Coordinates of C-alpha atoms in Angstrom, one line a residue:
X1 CA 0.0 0.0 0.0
X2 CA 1.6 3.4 -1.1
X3 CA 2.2 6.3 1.3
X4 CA -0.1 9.4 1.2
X5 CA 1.3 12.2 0.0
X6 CA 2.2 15.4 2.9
X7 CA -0.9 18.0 1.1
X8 CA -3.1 14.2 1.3
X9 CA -2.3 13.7 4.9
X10 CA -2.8 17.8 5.8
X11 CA -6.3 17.3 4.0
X12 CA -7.2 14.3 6.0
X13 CA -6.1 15.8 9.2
X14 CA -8.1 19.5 8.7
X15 CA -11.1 17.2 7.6
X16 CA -10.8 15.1 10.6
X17 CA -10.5 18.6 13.4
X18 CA -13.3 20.2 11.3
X19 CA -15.2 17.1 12.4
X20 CA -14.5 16.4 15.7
X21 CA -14.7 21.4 16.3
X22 CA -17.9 21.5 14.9
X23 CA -18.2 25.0 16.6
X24 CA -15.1 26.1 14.4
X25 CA -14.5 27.3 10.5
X26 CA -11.3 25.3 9.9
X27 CA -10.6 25.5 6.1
X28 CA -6.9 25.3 5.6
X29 CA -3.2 24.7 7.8
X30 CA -3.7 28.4 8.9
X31 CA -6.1 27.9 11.4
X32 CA -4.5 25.1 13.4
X33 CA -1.2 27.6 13.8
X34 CA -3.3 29.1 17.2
X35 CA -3.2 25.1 18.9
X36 CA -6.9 26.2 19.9
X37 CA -8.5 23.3 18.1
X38 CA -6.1 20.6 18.6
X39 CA -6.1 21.5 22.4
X40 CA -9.9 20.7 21.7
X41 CA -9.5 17.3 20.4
X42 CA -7.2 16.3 22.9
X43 CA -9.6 17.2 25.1
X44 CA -11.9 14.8 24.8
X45 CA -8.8 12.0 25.4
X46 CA -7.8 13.7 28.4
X47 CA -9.2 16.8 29.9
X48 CA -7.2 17.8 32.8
X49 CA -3.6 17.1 31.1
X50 CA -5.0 19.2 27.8
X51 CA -7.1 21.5 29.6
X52 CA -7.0 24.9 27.3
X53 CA -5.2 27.5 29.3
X54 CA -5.9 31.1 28.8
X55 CA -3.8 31.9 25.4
X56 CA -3.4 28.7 24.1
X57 CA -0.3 28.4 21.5
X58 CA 1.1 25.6 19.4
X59 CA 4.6 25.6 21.9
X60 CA 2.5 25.0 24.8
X61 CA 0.7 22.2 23.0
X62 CA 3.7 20.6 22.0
X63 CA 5.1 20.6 25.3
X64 CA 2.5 19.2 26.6
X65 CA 2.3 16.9 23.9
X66 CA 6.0 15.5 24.3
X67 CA 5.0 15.3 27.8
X68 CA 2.0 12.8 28.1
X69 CA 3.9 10.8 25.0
X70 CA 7.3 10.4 27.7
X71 CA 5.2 10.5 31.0
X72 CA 1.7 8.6 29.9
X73 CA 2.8 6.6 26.9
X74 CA 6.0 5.5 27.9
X75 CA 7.5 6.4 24.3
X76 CA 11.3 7.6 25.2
X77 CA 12.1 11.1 23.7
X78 CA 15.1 10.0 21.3
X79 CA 12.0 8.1 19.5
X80 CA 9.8 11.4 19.2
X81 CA 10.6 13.6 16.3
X82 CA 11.7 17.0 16.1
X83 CA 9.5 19.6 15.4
X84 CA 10.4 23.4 14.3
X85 CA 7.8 24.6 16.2
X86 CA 8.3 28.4 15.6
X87 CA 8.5 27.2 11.6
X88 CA 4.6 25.2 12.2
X89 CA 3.0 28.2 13.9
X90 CA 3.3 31.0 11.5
X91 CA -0.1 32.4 10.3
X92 CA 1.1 32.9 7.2
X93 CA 3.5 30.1 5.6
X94 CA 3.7 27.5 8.6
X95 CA 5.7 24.7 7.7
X96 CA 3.6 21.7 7.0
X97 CA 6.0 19.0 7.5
X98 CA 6.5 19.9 11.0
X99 CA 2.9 20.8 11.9
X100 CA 2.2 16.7 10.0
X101 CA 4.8 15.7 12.4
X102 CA 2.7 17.3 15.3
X103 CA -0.5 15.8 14.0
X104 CA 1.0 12.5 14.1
X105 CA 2.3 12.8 17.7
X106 CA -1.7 14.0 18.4
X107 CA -2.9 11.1 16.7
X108 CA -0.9 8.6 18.5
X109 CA -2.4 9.9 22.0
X110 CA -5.6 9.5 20.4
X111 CA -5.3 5.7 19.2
X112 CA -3.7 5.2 22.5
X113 CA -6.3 6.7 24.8
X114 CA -9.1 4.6 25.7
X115 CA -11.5 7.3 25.2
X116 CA -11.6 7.8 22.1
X117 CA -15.0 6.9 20.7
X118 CA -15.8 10.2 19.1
X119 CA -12.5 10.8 17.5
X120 CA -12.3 7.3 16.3
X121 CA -16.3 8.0 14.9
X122 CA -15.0 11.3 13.2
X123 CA -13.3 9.4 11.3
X124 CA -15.2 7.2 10.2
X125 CA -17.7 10.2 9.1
X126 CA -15.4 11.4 6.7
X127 CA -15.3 11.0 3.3
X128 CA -14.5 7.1 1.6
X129 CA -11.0 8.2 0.1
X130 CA -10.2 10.8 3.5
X131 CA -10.7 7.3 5.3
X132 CA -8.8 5.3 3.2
X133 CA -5.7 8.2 3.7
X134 CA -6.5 8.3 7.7
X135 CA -6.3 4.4 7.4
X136 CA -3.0 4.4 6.3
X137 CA -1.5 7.3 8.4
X138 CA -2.9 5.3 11.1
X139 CA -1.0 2.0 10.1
X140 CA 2.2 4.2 10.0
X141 CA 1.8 5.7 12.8
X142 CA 1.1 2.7 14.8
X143 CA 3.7 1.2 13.2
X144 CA 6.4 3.7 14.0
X145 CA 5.1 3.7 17.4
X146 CA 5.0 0.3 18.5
X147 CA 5.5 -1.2 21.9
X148 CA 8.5 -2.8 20.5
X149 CA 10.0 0.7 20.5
X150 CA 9.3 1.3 24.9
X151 CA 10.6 -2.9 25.5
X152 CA 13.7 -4.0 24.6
X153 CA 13.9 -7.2 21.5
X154 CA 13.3 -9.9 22.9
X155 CA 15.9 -12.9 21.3
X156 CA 14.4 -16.9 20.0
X157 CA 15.9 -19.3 18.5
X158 CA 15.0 -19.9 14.9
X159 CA 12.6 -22.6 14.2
X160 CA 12.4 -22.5 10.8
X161 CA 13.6 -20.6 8.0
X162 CA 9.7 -18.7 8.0
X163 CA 10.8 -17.4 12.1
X164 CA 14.4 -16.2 10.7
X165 CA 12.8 -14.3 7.3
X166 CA 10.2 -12.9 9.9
X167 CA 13.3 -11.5 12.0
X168 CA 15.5 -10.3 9.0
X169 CA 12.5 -8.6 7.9
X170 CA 12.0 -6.9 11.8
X171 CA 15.6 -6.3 11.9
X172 CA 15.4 -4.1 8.6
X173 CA 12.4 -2.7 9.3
X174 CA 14.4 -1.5 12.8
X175 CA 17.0 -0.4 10.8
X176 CA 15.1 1.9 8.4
X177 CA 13.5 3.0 11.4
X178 CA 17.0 3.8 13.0
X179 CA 17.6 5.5 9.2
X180 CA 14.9 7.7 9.2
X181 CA 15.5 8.2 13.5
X182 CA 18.8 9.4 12.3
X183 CA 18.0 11.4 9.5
X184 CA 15.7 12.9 11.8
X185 CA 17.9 13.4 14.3
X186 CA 20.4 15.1 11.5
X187 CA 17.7 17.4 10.7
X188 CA 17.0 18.3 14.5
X189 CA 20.9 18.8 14.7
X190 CA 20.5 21.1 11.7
X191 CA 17.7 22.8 12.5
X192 CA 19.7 23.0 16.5
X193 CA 22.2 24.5 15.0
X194 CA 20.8 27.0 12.2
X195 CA 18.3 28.3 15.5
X196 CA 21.7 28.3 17.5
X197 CA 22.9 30.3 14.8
X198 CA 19.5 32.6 14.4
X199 CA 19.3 32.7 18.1
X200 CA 23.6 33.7 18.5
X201 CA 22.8 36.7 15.9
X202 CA 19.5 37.9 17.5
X203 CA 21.8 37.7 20.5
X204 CA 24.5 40.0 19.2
X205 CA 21.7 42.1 17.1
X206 CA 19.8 42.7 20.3
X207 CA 23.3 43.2 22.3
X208 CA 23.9 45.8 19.7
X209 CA 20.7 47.5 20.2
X210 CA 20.8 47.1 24.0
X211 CA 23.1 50.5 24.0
X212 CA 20.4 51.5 21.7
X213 CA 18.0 50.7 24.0
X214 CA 19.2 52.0 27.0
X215 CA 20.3 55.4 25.5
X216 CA 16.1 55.0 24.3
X217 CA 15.3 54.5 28.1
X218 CA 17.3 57.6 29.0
X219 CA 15.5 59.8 26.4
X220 CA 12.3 58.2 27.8
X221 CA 12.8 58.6 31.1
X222 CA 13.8 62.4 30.2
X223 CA 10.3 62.4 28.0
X224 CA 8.9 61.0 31.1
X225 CA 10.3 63.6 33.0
X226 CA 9.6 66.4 30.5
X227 CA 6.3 64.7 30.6
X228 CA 5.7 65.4 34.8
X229 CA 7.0 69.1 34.2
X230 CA 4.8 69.7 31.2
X231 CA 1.6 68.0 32.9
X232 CA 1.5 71.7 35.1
X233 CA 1.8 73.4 31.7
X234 CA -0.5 71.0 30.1
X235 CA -3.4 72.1 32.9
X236 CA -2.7 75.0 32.3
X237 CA -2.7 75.1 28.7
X238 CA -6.4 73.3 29.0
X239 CA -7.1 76.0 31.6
X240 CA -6.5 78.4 28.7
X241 CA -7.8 76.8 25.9
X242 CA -11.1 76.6 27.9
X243 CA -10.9 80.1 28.8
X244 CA -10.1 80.8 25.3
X245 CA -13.0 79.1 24.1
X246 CA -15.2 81.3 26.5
X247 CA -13.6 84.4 24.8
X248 CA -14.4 82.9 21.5
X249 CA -17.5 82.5 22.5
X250 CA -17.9 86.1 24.1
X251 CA -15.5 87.4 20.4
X252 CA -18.1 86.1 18.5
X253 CA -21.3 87.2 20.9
X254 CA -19.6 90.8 20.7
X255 CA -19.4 90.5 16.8
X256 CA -23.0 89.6 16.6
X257 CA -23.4 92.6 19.0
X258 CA -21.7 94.9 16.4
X259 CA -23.1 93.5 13.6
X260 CA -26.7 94.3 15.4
X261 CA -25.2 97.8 16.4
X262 CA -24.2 98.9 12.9
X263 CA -27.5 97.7 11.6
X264 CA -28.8 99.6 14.1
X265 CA -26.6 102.3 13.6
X266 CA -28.3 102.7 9.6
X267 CA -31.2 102.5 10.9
X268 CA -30.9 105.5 13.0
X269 CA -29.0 107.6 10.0
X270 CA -32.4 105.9 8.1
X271 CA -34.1 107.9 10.8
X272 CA -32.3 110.9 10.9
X273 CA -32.2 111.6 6.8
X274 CA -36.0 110.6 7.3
X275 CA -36.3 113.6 10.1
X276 CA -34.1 116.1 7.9
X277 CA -36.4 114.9 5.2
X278 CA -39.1 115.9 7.0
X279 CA -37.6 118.7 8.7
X280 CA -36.8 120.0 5.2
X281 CA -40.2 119.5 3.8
X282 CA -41.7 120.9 6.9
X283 CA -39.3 124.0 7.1
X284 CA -40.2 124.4 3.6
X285 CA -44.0 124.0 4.1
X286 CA -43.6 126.8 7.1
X287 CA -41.2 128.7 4.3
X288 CA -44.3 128.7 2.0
X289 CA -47.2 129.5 4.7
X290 CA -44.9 132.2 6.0
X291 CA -44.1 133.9 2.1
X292 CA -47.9 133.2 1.7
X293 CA -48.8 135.4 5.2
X294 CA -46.4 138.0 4.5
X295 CA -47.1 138.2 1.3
X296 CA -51.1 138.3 2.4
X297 CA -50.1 140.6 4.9
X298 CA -48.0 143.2 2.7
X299 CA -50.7 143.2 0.5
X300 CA -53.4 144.0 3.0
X301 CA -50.8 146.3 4.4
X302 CA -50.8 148.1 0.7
X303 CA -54.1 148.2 0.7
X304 CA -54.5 149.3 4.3
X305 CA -51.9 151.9 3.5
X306 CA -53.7 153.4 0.2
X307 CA -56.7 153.4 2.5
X308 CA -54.7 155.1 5.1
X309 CA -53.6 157.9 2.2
X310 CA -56.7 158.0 1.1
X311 CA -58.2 158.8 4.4
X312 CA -55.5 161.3 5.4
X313 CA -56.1 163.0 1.5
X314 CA -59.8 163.0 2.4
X315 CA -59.3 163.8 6.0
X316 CA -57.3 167.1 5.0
X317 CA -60.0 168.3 2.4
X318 CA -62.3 167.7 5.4
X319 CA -60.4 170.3 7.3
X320 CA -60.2 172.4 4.9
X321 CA -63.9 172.5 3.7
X322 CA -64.0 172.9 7.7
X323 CA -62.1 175.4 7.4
X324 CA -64.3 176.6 5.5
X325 CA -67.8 176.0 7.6
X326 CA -65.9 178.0 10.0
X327 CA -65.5 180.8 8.3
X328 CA -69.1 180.6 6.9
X329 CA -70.2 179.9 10.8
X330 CA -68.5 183.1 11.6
X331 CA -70.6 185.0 8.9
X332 CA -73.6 183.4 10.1
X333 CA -73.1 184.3 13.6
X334 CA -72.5 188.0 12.5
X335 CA -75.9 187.6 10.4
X336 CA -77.3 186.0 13.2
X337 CA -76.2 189.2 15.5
X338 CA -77.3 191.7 13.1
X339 CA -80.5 190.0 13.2
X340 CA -80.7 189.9 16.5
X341 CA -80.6 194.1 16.4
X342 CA -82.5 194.3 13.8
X343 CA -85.5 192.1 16.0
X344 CA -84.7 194.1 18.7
X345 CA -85.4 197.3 17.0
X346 CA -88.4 196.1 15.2
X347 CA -89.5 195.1 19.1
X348 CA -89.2 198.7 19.9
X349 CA -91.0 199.7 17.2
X350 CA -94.1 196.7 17.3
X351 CA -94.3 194.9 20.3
X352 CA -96.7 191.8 20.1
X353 CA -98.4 189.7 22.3
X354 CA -96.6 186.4 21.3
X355 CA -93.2 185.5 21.9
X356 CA -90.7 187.6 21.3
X357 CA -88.3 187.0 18.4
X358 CA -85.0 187.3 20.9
X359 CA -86.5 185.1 23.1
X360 CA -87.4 182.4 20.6
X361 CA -83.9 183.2 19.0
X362 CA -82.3 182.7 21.9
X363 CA -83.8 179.6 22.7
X364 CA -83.4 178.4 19.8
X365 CA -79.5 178.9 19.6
X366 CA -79.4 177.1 23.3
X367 CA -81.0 174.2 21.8
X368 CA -78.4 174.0 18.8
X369 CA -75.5 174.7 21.9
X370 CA -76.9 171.7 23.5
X371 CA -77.4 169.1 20.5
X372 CA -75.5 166.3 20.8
X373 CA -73.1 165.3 17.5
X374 CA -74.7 162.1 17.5
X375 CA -78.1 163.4 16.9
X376 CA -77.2 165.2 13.8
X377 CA -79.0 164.0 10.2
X378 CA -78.2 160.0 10.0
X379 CA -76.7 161.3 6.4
X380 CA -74.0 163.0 8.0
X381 CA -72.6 160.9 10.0
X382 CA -74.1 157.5 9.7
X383 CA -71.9 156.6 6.2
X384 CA -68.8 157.3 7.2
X385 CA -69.7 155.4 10.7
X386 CA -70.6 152.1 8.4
X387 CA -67.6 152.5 6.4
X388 CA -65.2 153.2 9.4
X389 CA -66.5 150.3 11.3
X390 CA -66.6 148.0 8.3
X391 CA -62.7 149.1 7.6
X392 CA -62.1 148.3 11.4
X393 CA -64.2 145.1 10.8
X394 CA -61.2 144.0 8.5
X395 CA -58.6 145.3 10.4
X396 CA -59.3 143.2 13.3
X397 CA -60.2 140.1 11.5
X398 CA -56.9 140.7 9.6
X399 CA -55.1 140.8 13.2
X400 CA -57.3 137.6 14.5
X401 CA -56.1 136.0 11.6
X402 CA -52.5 136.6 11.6
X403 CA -52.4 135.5 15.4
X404 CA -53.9 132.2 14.4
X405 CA -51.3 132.1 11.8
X406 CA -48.5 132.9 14.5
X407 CA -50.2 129.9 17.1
X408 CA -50.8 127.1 14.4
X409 CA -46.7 128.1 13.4
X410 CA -45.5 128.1 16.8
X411 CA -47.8 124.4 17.4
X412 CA -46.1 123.2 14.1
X413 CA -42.3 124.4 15.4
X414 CA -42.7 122.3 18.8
X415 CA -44.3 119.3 16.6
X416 CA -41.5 119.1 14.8
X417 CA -38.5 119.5 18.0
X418 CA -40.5 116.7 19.0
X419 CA -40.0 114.7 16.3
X420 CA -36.2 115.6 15.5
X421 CA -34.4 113.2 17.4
X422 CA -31.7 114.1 20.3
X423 CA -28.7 112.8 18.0
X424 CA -29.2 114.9 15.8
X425 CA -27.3 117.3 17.6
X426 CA -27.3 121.2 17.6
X427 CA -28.0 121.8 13.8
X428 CA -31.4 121.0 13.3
X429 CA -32.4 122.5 17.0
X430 CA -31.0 125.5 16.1
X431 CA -32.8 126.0 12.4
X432 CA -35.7 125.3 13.9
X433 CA -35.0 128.5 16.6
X434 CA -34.1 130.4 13.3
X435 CA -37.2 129.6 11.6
X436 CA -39.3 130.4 14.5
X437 CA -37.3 133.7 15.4
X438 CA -38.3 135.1 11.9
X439 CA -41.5 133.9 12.0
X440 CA -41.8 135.8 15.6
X441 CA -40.3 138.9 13.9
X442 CA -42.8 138.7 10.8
X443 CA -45.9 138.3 13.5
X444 CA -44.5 141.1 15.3
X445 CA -43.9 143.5 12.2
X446 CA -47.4 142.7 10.9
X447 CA -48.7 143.2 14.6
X448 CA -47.1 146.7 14.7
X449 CA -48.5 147.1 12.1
X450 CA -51.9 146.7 12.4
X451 CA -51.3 148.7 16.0
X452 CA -50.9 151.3 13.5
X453 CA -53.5 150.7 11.5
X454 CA -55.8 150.8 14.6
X455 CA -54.7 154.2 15.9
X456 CA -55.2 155.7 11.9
X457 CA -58.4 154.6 12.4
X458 CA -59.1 155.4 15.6
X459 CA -58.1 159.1 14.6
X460 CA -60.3 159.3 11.0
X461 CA -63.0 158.1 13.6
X462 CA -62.4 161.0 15.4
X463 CA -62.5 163.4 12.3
X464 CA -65.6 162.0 11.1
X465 CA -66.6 162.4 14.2
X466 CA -65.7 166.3 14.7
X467 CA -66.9 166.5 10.6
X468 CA -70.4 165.3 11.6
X469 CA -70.6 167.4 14.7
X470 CA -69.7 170.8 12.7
X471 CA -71.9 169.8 10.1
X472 CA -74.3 169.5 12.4
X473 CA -73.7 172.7 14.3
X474 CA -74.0 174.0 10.5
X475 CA -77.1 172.5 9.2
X476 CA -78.6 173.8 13.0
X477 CA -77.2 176.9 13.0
X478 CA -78.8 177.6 8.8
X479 CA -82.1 175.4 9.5
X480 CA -82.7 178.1 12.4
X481 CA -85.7 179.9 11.7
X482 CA -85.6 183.5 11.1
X483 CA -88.4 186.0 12.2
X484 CA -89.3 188.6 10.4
X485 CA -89.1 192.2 12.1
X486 CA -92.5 192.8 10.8
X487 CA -95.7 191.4 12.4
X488 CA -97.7 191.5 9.0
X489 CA -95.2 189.6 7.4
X490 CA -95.0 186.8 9.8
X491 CA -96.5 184.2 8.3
X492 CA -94.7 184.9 5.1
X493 CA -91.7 184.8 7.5
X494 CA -92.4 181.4 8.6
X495 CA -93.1 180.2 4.9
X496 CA -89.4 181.7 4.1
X497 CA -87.9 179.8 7.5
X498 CA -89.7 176.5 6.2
X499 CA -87.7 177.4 2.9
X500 CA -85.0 178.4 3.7
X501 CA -84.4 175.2 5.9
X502 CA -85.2 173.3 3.5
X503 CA -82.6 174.7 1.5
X504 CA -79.9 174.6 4.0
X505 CA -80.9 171.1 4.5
X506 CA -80.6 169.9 0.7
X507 CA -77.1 172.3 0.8
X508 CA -75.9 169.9 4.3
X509 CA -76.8 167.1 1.5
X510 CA -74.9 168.2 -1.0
X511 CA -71.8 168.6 1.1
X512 CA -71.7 165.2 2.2
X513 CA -71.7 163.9 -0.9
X514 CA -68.7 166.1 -1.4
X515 CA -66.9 165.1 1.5
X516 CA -67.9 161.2 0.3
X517 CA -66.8 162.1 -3.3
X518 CA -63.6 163.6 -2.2
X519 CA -64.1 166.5 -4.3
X520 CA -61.9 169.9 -3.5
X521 CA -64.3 171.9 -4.8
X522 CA -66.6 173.4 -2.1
X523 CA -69.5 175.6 -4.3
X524 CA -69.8 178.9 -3.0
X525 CA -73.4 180.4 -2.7
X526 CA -74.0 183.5 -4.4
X527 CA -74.4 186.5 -2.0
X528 CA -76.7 189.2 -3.8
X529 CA -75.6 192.6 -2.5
X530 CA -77.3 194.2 0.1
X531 CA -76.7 198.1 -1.1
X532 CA -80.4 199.5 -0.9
X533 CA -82.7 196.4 -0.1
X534 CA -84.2 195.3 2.5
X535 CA -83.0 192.4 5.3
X536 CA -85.9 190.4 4.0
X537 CA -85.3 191.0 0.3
X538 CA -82.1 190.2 0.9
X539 CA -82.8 187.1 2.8
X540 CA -85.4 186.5 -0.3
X541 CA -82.6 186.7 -2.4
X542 CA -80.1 184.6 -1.1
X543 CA -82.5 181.9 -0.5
X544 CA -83.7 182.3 -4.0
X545 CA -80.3 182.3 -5.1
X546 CA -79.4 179.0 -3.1
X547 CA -82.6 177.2 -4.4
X548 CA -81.5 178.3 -8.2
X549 CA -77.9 176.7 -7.2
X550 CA -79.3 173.4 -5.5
X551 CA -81.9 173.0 -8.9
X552 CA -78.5 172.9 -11.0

């Protein structure tokens, strides 16, 4: 029967652990490098000499190994092989031979063990051809390991040539056994010596680096050091990173503090061009209302002033068609005295049982002393009373209306310092005191100036008044009536008095309308002369004469 080949045996053997660690992936050599699942097989042989320890390895299974195989088997160490076990436990590229040699050695503990039943069943699980290979590793294991190999030969006496050929074929099979011990014992020596050899440079390597090392340990034990000096530093260094973080934090609440501030900021220049805006617009609106006013004003003040002229033109033709009356008053109070003689020498002459004409004269005169100015003819006086008082009518509401004007500008000025803001400083607080200073001035100017307008007509009220009152002394003194000096003409007397008043009366008339007409030109009444008439005729003349003047 031929040997299995090494990658046959391997296959067999990872089959047969795959069976037996059911719990475990085993797919190749690499994962029987750890000893973990071997240590689980053997465990079922014998589970306090292969109990698992905490980090199980494949040196510490080997040991073990070699140990039950001297102490339990009684299989002397020269006839166990040697096994590179550093070479079978790399991960990566174990050696196989040696970890098949390590196998073996696990596989003769098992066929040796009495309990064995589930191992030996494993086996017999696996596939037909795995069987057949595990078959014959067992034979040659069993055979290598036989209990000829722990007792020493024991010597007979041939009894045939079959008993010598049967010795002759033990002796050879001892002696290839002894071959194959020796070879392995060569390759132990070899491999002793190369791991002598790997183990005598590592030595000098790591004596070379042990200088190395210790110069390392210095520099470590001064990191260390360094290390316990820094840790203070280090603290502190956390200390200030964390208080750094806090000023980050407070850095970037104060940017978000500007940031709010400048937008605040253009808001409030926003504001304060909308408030100059408006204080513009609302200086300019007050600009506008005050040219407006003043130029209201100065034209009423124009017109007020014409009136004023005109009054003062017509006031001095009044005084001097007053002038006038005076004189003509003067005449008639010389008429009137030379009447008076002439009744009192027609008394002396024809005395009469009525009243006398001095007496009646006399009272007559004492009622036109004692007339009041206001009782004069309503078309003297009561005209230029309407027109005064409507003149004054407009004069005052004139005033009433420019203080109006001066309160709604002086409500307008504080509504808008209310609304300028305080940060907008001195500029704007001190236009608006400009602006209401000359609107003050212009109030007060136009105020003076109807103060004057009031005294003008407070004075042309006063000539009118004086006018009225010597027209009225003059339309008394010529309505008078006039007695005759002769008792048989005194009812044609009386006839003449009603005429002649009523001729003075349409002459008082006429003047007026002068006076309203403002018309120099005061008509002079035709005087007829007196050389050798009569006072009647004369009187009959003149009023004849004054009658022929009115009809024109």
């Amino acid at each position: 029967m031929s040997v299995p080949s090494e990658a046959e045996a391997l296959t067999a053997f990872i089959h047969w652990v795959q069976t037996i660690c059911v719990g475990r992936d085993i797919q190749d050599v690499n994962a029987l490098c750890d000893g973990s699942a071997l240590f689980e097989v053997l465990q079922g042989v014998d589970d306090v000499h292969f109990l698992p320890p905490r980090s199980s390895s494949l040196e510490t299974l080997h040991r073990r190994v070699v140990s039950f195989c001297t102490q339990e088997l009684h299989i002397p160490d020269k006839v166990l092989p040697v096994i590179d076990i550093k070479g079978a436990s790399k991960e990566r590229s174990p050696s196989k031979s040696d970890l098949l040699k390590l196998l073996r050695l696990v596989l003769v503990i098992v066929l040796k063990s009495d309990h064995n039943d589930d191992q030996v069943n494993a086996m017999q699980t696996l596939p037909l051809d795995e069987q057949i290979i595990m078959k014959q590793v067992v034979e040659d294991v069993l055979s290598d390991y036989t209990s000829s190999d722990t007792t020493p030969p024991t010597t007979k006496e041939p009894m045939g040539g079959g008993a010598s050929r049967e010795e002759l074929n033990s002796l050879r099979r001892d002696v290839e056994l002894e071959k194959q011990r020796l070879s392995d014992c060569q390759d132990q020596l070899a491999h002793a010596e190369s791991h002598v050899d790997r183990v005598t440079t590592e030595n000098k390597e790591l004596l070379s680096q042990l200088s190395v090392l210790r110069q390392i340990q210095h520099e470590r034990d001064a990191l260390r050091d360094q290390l316990d000096e820094a840790k203070p530093m280090l603290e502190a260094y956390k200390k200030q990173e964390r208080s750094l973080s806090k000023v980050r934090e407070r850095a970037e609440e104060a940017t978000d503090l500007k940031r709010s501030v400048k937008e605040l900021e253009k808001q409030i220049a926003e504001l304060m061009e909308q408030s100059s805006e408006a204080a513009d617009r609302s200086a300019s609106q007050l600009a506008v209302q005050h040219r407006s006013a003043t130029l209201k004003s100065d034209r009423k003040y124009t017109e007020l002033v014409e009136e004023h002229t005109q009054l003062a033109h017509e006031h001095e033709e009044l005084k001097m068609q007053l002038e006038k009356l005076l004189e003509e008053r003067r005449q008639d109070q010389t008429q009137m005295h030379s009447l008076l003689e002439r009744v009192r020498t027609l008394e002396v002459d024809a005395p009469h049982d009525e009243m006398a004409p001095p007496l009646y004269l006399e009272t007559q005169h004492q009622e036109f002393e004692s007339l009041s100015p206001l009782e004069d003819d309503p078309m003297s006086s009561t005209d230029v009373t309407v027109m005064m008082d409507a003149v004054k009518a407009d004069v005052t509401a004139l005033r009433n209306n420019l203080t109006s004007k001066h309160a709604e500008a002086e409500n307008l000025l504080r509504k808008l310092e209310k609304k300028v803001p305080k940060e907008a400083g001195k500029t704007s607080t001190k236009d608006i005191k400009n602006i209401s200073d000359l609107l003050t001035d212009s109030f007060r100017h136009e105020d003076l100036v109807m103060q004057r307008l009031q005294r003008c007509w407070d004075h042309v009220n006063k000539v009118c008044l004086i006018v009225a009152y010597k027209q009225h002394m003059q339309q008394r003194v010529r309505s008078s009536p006039v007695l005759t000096d002769v008792e048989r003409e005194r009812d044609a007397l009386r006839q003449e008095q009603r005429l002649m008043a009523s001729a003075y009366h349409q002459l008082s008339q006429r003047l007026y309308r002068e006076v309203i007409d403002s018309d120099n030109r005061v008509p002079e009444v035709p005087r007829v002369s007196g050389s050798g008439l009569s006072w009647i005729a004369q009187q009959r003349n003149a009023l004849s004469g004054a009658l022929g003047f009115t009809s024109k």
